Rosetta silent file (secondary structure, phi, psi, omega in degrees, C-alpha in Angstrom):
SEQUENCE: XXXXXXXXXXXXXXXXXXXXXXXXXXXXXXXXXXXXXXXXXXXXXXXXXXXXXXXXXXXXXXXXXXXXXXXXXXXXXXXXXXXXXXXXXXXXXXXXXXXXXXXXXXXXXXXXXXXXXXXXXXXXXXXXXXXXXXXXXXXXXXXXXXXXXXXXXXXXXXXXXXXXXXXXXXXXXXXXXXXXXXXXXXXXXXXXXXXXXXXXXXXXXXXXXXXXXXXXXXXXXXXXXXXXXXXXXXXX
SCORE:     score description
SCORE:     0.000 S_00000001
   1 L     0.000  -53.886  162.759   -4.531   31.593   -7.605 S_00000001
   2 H   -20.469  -73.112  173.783   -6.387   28.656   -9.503 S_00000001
   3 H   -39.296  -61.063 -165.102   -4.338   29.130  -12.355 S_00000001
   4 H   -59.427  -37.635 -160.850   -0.606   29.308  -10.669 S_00000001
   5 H   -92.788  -21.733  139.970   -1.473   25.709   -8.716 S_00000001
   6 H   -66.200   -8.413  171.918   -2.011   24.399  -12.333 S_00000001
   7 H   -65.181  -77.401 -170.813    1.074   26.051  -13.938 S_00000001
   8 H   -66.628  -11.934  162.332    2.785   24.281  -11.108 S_00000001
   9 H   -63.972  -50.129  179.155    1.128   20.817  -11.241 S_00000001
  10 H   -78.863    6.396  158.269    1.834   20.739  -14.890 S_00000001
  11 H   -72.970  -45.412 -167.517    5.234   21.880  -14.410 S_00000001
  12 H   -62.257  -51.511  171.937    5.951   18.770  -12.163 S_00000001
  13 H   -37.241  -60.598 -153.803    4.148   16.528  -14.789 S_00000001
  14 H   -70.522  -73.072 -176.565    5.771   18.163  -17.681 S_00000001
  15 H   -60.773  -19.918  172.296    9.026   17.502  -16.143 S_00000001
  16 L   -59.296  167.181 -169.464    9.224   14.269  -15.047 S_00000001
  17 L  -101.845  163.925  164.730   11.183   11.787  -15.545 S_00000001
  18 L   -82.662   84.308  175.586   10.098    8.040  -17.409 S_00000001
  19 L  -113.387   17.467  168.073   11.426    5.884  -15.479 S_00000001
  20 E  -141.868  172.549  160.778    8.363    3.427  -15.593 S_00000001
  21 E  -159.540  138.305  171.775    5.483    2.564  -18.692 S_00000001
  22 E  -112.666  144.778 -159.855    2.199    1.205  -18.409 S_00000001
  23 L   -83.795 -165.297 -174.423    0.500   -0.633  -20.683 S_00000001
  24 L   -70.365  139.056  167.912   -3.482    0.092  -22.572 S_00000001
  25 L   -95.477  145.211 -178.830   -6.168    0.173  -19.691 S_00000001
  26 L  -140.851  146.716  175.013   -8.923   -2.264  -20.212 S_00000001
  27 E  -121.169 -170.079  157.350  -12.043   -2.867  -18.493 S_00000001
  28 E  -157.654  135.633 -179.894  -14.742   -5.037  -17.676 S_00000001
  29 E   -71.670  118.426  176.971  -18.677   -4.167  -16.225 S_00000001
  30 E  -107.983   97.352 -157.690  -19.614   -6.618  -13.460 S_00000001
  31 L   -84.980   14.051 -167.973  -23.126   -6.203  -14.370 S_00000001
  32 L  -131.948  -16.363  176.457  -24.711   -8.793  -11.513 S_00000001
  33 L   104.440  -17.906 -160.892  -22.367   -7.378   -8.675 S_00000001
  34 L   -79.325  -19.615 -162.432  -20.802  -10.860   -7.848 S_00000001
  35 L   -84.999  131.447 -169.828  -17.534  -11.409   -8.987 S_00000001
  36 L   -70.595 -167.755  171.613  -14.700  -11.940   -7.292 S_00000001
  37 L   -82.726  -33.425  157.441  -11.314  -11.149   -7.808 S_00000001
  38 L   -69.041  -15.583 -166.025  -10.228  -14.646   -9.213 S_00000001
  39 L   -88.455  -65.231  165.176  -13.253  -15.078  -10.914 S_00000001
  40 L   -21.414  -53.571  170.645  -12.803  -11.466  -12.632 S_00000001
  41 L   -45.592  -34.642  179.271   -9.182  -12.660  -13.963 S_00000001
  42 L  -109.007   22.872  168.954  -10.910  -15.232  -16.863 S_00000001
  43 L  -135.297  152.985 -157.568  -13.236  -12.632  -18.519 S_00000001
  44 L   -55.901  157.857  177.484  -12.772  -10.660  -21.151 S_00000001
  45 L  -132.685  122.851 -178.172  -11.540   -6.954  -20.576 S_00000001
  46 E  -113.532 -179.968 -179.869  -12.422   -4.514  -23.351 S_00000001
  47 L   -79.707 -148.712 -173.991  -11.123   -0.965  -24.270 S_00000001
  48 L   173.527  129.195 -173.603  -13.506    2.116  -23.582 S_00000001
  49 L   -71.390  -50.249 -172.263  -13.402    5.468  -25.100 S_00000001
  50 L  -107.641  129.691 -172.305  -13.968    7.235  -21.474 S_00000001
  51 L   -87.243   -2.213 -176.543  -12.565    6.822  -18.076 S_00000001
  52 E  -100.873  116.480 -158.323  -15.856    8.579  -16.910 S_00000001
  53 E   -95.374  -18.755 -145.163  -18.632    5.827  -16.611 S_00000001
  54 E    59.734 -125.009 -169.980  -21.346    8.103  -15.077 S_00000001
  55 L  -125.380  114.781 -170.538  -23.707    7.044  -12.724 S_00000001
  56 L  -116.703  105.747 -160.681  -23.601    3.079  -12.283 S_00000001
  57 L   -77.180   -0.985  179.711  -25.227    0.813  -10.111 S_00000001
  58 L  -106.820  131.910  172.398  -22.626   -1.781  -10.892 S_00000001
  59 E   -87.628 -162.456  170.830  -19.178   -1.980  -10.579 S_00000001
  60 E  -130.966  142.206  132.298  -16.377   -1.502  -13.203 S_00000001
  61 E   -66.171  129.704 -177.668  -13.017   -3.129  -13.278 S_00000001
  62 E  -138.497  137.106  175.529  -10.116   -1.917  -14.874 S_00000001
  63 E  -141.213  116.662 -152.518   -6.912   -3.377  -15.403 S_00000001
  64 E  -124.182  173.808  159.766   -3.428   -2.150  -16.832 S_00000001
  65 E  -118.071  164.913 -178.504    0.288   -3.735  -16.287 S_00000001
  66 E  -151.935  140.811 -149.561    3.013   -1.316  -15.158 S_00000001
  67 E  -153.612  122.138 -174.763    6.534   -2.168  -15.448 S_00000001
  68 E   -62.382  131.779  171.586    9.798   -0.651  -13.533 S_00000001
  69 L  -101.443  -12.781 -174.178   12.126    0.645  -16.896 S_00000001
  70 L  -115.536 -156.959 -173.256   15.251    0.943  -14.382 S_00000001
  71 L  -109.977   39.024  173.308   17.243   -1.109  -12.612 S_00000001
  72 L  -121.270  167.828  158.426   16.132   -0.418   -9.121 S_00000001
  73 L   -36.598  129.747 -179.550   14.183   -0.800   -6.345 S_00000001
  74 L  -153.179  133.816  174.194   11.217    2.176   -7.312 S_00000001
  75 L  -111.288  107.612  169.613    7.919    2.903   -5.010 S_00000001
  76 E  -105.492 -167.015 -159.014    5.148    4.753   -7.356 S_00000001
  77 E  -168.760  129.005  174.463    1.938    5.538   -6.115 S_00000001
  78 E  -110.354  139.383 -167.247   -1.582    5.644   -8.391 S_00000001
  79 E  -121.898  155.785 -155.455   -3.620    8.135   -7.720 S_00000001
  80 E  -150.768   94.915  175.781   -7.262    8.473   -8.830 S_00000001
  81 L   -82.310   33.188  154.935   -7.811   12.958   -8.849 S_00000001
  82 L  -125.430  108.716 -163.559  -11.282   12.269   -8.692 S_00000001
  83 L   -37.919  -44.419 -153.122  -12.345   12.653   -5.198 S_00000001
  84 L  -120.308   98.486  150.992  -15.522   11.136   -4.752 S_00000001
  85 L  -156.345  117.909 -156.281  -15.633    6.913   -5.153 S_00000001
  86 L   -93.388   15.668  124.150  -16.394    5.564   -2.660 S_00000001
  87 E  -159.833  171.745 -158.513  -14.840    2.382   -3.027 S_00000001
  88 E  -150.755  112.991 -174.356  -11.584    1.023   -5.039 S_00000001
  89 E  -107.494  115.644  179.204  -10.709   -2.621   -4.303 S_00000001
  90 L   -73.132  164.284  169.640   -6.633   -2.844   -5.702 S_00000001
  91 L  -141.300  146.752  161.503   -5.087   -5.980   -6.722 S_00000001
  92 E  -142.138   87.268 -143.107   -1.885   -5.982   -7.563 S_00000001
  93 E  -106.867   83.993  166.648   -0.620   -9.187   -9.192 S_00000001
  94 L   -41.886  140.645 -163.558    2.924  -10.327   -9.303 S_00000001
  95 L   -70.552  -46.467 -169.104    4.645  -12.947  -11.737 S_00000001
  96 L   -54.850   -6.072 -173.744    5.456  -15.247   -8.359 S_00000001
  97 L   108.856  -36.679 -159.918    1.548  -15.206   -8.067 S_00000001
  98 L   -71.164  163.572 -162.691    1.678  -13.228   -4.916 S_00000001
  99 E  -118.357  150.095  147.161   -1.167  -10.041   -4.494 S_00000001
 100 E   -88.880  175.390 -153.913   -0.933   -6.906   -2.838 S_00000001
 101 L   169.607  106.984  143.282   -4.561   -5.913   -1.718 S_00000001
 102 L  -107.878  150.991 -175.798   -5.623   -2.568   -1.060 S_00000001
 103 E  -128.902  104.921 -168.065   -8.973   -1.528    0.404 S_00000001
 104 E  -160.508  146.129 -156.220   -9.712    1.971   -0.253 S_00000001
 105 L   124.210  138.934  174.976  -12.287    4.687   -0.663 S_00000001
 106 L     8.870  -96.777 -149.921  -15.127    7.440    0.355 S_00000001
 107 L   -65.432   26.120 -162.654  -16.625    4.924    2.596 S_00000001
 108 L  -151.392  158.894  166.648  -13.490    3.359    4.213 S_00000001
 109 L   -97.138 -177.826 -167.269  -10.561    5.233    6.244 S_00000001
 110 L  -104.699   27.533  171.641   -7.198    5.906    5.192 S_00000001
 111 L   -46.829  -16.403 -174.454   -5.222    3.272    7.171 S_00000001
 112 L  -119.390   18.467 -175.569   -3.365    1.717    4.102 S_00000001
 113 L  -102.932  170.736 -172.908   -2.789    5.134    2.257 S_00000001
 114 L   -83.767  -55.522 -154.698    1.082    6.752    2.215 S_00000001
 115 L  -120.147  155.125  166.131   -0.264   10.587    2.788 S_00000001
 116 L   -59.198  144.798  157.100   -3.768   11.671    3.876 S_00000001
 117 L  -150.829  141.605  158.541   -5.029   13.119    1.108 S_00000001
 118 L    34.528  -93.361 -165.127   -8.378   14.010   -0.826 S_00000001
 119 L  -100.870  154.625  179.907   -7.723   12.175   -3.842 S_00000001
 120 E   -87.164  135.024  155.652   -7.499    7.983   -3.409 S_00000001
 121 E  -141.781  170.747  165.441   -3.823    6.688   -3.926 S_00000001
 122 E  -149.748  162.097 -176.620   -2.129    3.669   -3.174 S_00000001
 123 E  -100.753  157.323 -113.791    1.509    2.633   -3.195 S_00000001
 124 E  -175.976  111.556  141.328    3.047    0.222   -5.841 S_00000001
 125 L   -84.121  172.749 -175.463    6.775   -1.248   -5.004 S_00000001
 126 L  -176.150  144.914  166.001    8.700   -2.700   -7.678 S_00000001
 127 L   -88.099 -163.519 -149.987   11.859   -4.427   -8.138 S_00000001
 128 L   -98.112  133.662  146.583   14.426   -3.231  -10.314 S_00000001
 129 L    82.000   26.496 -175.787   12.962   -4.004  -13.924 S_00000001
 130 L   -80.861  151.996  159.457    9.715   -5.586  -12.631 S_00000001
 131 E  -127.642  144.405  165.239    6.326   -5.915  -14.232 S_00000001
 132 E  -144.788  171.384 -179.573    2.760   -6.327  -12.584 S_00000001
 133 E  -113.331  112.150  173.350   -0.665   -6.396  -13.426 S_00000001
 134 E  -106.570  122.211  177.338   -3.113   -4.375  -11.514 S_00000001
 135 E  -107.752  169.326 -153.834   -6.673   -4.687  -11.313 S_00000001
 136 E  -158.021  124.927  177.792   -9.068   -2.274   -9.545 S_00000001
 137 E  -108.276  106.395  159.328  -12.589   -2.504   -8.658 S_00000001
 138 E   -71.269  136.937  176.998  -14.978    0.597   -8.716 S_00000001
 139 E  -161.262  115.045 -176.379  -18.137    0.970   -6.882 S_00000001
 140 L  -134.061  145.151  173.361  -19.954    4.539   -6.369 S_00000001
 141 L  -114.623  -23.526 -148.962  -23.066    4.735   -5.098 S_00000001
 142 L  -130.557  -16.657 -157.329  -24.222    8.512   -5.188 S_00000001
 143 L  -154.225  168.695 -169.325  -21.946   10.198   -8.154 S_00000001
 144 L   -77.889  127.005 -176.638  -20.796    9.759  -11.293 S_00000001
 145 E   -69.703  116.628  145.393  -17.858    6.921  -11.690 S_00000001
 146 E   -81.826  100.489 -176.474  -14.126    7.793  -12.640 S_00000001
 147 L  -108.790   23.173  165.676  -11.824    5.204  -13.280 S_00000001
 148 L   -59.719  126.872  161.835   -8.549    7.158  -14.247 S_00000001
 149 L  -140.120  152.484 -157.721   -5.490    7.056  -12.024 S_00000001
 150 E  -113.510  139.674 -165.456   -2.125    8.651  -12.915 S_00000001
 151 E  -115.244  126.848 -178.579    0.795    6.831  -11.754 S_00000001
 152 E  -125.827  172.304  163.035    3.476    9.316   -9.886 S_00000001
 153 L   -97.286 -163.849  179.351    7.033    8.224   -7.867 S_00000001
 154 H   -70.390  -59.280 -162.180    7.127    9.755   -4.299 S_00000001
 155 H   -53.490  -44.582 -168.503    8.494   13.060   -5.192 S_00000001
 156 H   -68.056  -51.839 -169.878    5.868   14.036   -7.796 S_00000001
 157 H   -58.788  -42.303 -166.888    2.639   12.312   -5.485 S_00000001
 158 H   -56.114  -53.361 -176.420    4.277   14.892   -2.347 S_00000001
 159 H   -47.937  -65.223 -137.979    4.243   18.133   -4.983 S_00000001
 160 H   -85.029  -42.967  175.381    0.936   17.639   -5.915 S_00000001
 161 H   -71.538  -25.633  146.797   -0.594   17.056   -2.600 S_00000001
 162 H   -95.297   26.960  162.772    1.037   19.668   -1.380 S_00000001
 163 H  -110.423  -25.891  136.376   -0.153   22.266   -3.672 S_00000001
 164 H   -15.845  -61.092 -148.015   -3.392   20.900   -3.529 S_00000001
 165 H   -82.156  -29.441 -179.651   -3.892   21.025    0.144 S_00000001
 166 H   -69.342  -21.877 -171.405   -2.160   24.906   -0.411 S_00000001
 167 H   -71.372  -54.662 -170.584   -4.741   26.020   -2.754 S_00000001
 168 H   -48.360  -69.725  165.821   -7.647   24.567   -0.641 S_00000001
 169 H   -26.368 -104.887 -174.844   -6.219   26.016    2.652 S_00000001
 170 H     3.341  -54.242 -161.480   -6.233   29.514    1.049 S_00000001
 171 H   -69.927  -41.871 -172.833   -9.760   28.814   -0.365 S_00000001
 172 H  -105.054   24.006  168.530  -11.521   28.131    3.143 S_00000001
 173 H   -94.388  -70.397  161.485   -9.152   30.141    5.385 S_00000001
 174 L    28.604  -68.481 -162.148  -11.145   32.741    3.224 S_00000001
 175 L  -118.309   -0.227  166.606  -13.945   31.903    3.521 S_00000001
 176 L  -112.242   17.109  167.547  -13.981   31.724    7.359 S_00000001
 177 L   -81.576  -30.824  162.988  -12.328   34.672    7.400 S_00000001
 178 L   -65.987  -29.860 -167.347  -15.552   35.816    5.899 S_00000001
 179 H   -89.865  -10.336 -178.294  -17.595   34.256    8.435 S_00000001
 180 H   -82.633  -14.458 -172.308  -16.021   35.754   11.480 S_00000001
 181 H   -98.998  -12.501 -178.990  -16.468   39.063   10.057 S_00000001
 182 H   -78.246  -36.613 -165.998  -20.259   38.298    9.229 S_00000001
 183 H   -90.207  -18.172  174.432  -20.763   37.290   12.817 S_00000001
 184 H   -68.521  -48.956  171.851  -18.730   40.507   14.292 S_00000001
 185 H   -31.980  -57.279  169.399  -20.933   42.468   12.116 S_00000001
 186 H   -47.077  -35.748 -159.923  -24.172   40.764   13.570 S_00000001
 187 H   -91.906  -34.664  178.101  -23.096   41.176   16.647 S_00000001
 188 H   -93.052  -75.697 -172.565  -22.750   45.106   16.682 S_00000001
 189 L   -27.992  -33.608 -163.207  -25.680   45.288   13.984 S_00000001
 190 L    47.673   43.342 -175.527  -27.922   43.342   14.995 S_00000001
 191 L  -119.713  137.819 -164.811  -29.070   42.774   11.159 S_00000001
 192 H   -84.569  -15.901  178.269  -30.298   38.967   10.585 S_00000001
 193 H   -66.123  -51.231 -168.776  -28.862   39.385    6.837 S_00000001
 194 H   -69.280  -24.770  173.917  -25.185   38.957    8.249 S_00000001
 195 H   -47.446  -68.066  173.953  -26.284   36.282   10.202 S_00000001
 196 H   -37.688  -32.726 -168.720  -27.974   34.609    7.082 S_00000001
 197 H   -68.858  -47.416 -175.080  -25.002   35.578    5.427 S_00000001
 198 H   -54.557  -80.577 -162.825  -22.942   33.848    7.916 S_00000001
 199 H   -76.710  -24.554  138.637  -24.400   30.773    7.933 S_00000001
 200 H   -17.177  -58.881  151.865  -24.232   30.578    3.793 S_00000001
 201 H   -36.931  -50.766 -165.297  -21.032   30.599    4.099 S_00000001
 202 H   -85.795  -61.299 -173.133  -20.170   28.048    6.864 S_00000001
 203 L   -78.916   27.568  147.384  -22.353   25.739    4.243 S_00000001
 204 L   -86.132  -32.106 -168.310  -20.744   26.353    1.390 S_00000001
 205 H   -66.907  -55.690  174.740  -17.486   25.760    3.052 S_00000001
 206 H   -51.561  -46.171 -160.725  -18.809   22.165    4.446 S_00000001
 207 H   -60.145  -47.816 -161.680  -20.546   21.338    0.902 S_00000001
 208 H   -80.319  -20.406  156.233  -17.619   22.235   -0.527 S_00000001
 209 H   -78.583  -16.586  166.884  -15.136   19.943    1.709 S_00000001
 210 H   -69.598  -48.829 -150.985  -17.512   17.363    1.600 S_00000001
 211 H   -79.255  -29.410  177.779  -18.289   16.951   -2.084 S_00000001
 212 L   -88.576   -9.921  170.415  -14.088   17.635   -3.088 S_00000001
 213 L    86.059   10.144  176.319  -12.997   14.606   -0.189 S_00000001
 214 L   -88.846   13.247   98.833  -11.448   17.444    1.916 S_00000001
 215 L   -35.458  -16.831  175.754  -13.258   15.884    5.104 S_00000001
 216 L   -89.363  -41.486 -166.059  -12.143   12.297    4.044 S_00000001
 217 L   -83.537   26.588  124.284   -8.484   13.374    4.069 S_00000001
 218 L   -73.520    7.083  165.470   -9.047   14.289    7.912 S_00000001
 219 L    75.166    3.916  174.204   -9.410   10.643    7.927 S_00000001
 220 L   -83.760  108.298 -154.554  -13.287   11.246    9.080 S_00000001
 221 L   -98.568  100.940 -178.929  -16.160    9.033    7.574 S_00000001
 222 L   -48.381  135.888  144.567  -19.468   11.893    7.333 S_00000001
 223 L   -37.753  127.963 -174.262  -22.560    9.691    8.225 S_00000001
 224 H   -81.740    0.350 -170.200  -24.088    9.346    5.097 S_00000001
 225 H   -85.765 -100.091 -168.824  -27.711   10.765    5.758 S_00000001
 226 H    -8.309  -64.027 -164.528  -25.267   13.980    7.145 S_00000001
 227 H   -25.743  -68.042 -157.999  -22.980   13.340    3.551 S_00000001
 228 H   -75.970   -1.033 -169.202  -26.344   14.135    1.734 S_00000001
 229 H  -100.660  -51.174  163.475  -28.059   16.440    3.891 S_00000001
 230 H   -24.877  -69.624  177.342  -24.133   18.886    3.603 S_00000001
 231 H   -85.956  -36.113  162.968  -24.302   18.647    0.098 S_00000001
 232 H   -14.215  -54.107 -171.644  -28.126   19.122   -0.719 S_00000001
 233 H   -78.315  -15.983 -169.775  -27.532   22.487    1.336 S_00000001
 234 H   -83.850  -29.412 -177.668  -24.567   22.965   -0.013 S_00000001
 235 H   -63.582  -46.040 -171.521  -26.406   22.672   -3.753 S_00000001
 236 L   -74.807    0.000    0.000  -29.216   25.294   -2.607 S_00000001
């Protein structure tokens, strides 16, 4: 089942069309915590072999341009497929000067996103043959930092979230399919293993919607003493 929902992600990838291009991502380490977003904007931004920072007490900034190739109105959407950061401050910086501002991440709800989902996205308008420059401010406090995001149109961002959310559905309809039959078991058995069994289950199932963002995209912010006690249990 794994397999088939990447056959079909990478079909949709594979197939798309170019109708945009973005330019080299560059970053820069805001190693004192302080800097704003104007301030950010005068300092150097370097390249980086890896979009994977690891575990940083700091944030990172990254900043690319992206540039409409046709001659229309076009709404993409950047998506960041690694579930857990818990926050991503967007900029999105227009030749008139004017910014979009998103506010988005683990630790925030999903009032400015187009679909619930997982994975962090935000949407991107463009005029017909437009360019902007967006920068994006990382901050994780508990996990390892990712600062890749894949730029889709609507049709592509839609596929993917909804073959996502089908694989995942599958995986814990599953696995509570398991747990109802652990507790029917218990119940005529009376054996404390199906119980045990039982509840093994139900916390793999949380650990594993916690730790993959499939509790954020019910729009629900886990306490974080909860966050950490779900996956700890979820670890054992």
């Amino acid at each position: 089942m794994k397999n088939l929902i990447f056959f079909l992600l990478f079909s949709i990838y594979a197939f798309a069309s170019s109708s945009f291009s973005t330019s080299e991502s560059l970053y820069f380490k805001d190693l004192n915590s302080n800097l704003t977003f104007e301030q950010v904007k005068n300092e150097k931004f370097i390249k980086v072999k890896s979009d994977n920072f690891g575990f940083k007490t700091f944030p990172i900034w990254k900043k690319f341009k992206l540039k409409n190739e046709v001659n229309n109105n076009q709404i993409l959407f950047a998506i960041n497929y690694r579930p857990v950061l818990d926050y991503a401050d967007v900029y999105i910086l227009r030749k008139n000067k004017t910014i979009d501002k998103y506010l988005i991440g683990d630790k925030r709800k999903q009032n400015q996103d187009f679909i619930k989902s997982r994975f962090l996205l935000f949407e991107i308008a463009l005029n017909p043959e437009e360019e902007v420059e967006i920068y994006i401010r990382h901050k994780n406090t508990k996990a390892a930092l990712y600062a890749d995001w894949k730029i889709h149109d609507k049709k592509e961002i839609s596929q993917t979230i909804y073959y996502d959310s089908l694989y995942y559905g599958i995986f814990i309809g599953a696995a509570f399919i398991l747990f109802i039959k652990s507790l029917i078991l218990y119940f005529s058995l009376r054996q404390n293993f199906l119980l045990y069994y039982g509840l093994v289950v139900v916390s793999a199932i949380l650990g594993l919607m916690t730790v993959n963002g499939v509790i954020y995209s019910f729009d629900y912010n886990v306490p974080t003493k909860t966050n950490h006690l779900i996956q700890h249990s979820y670890c054992i």
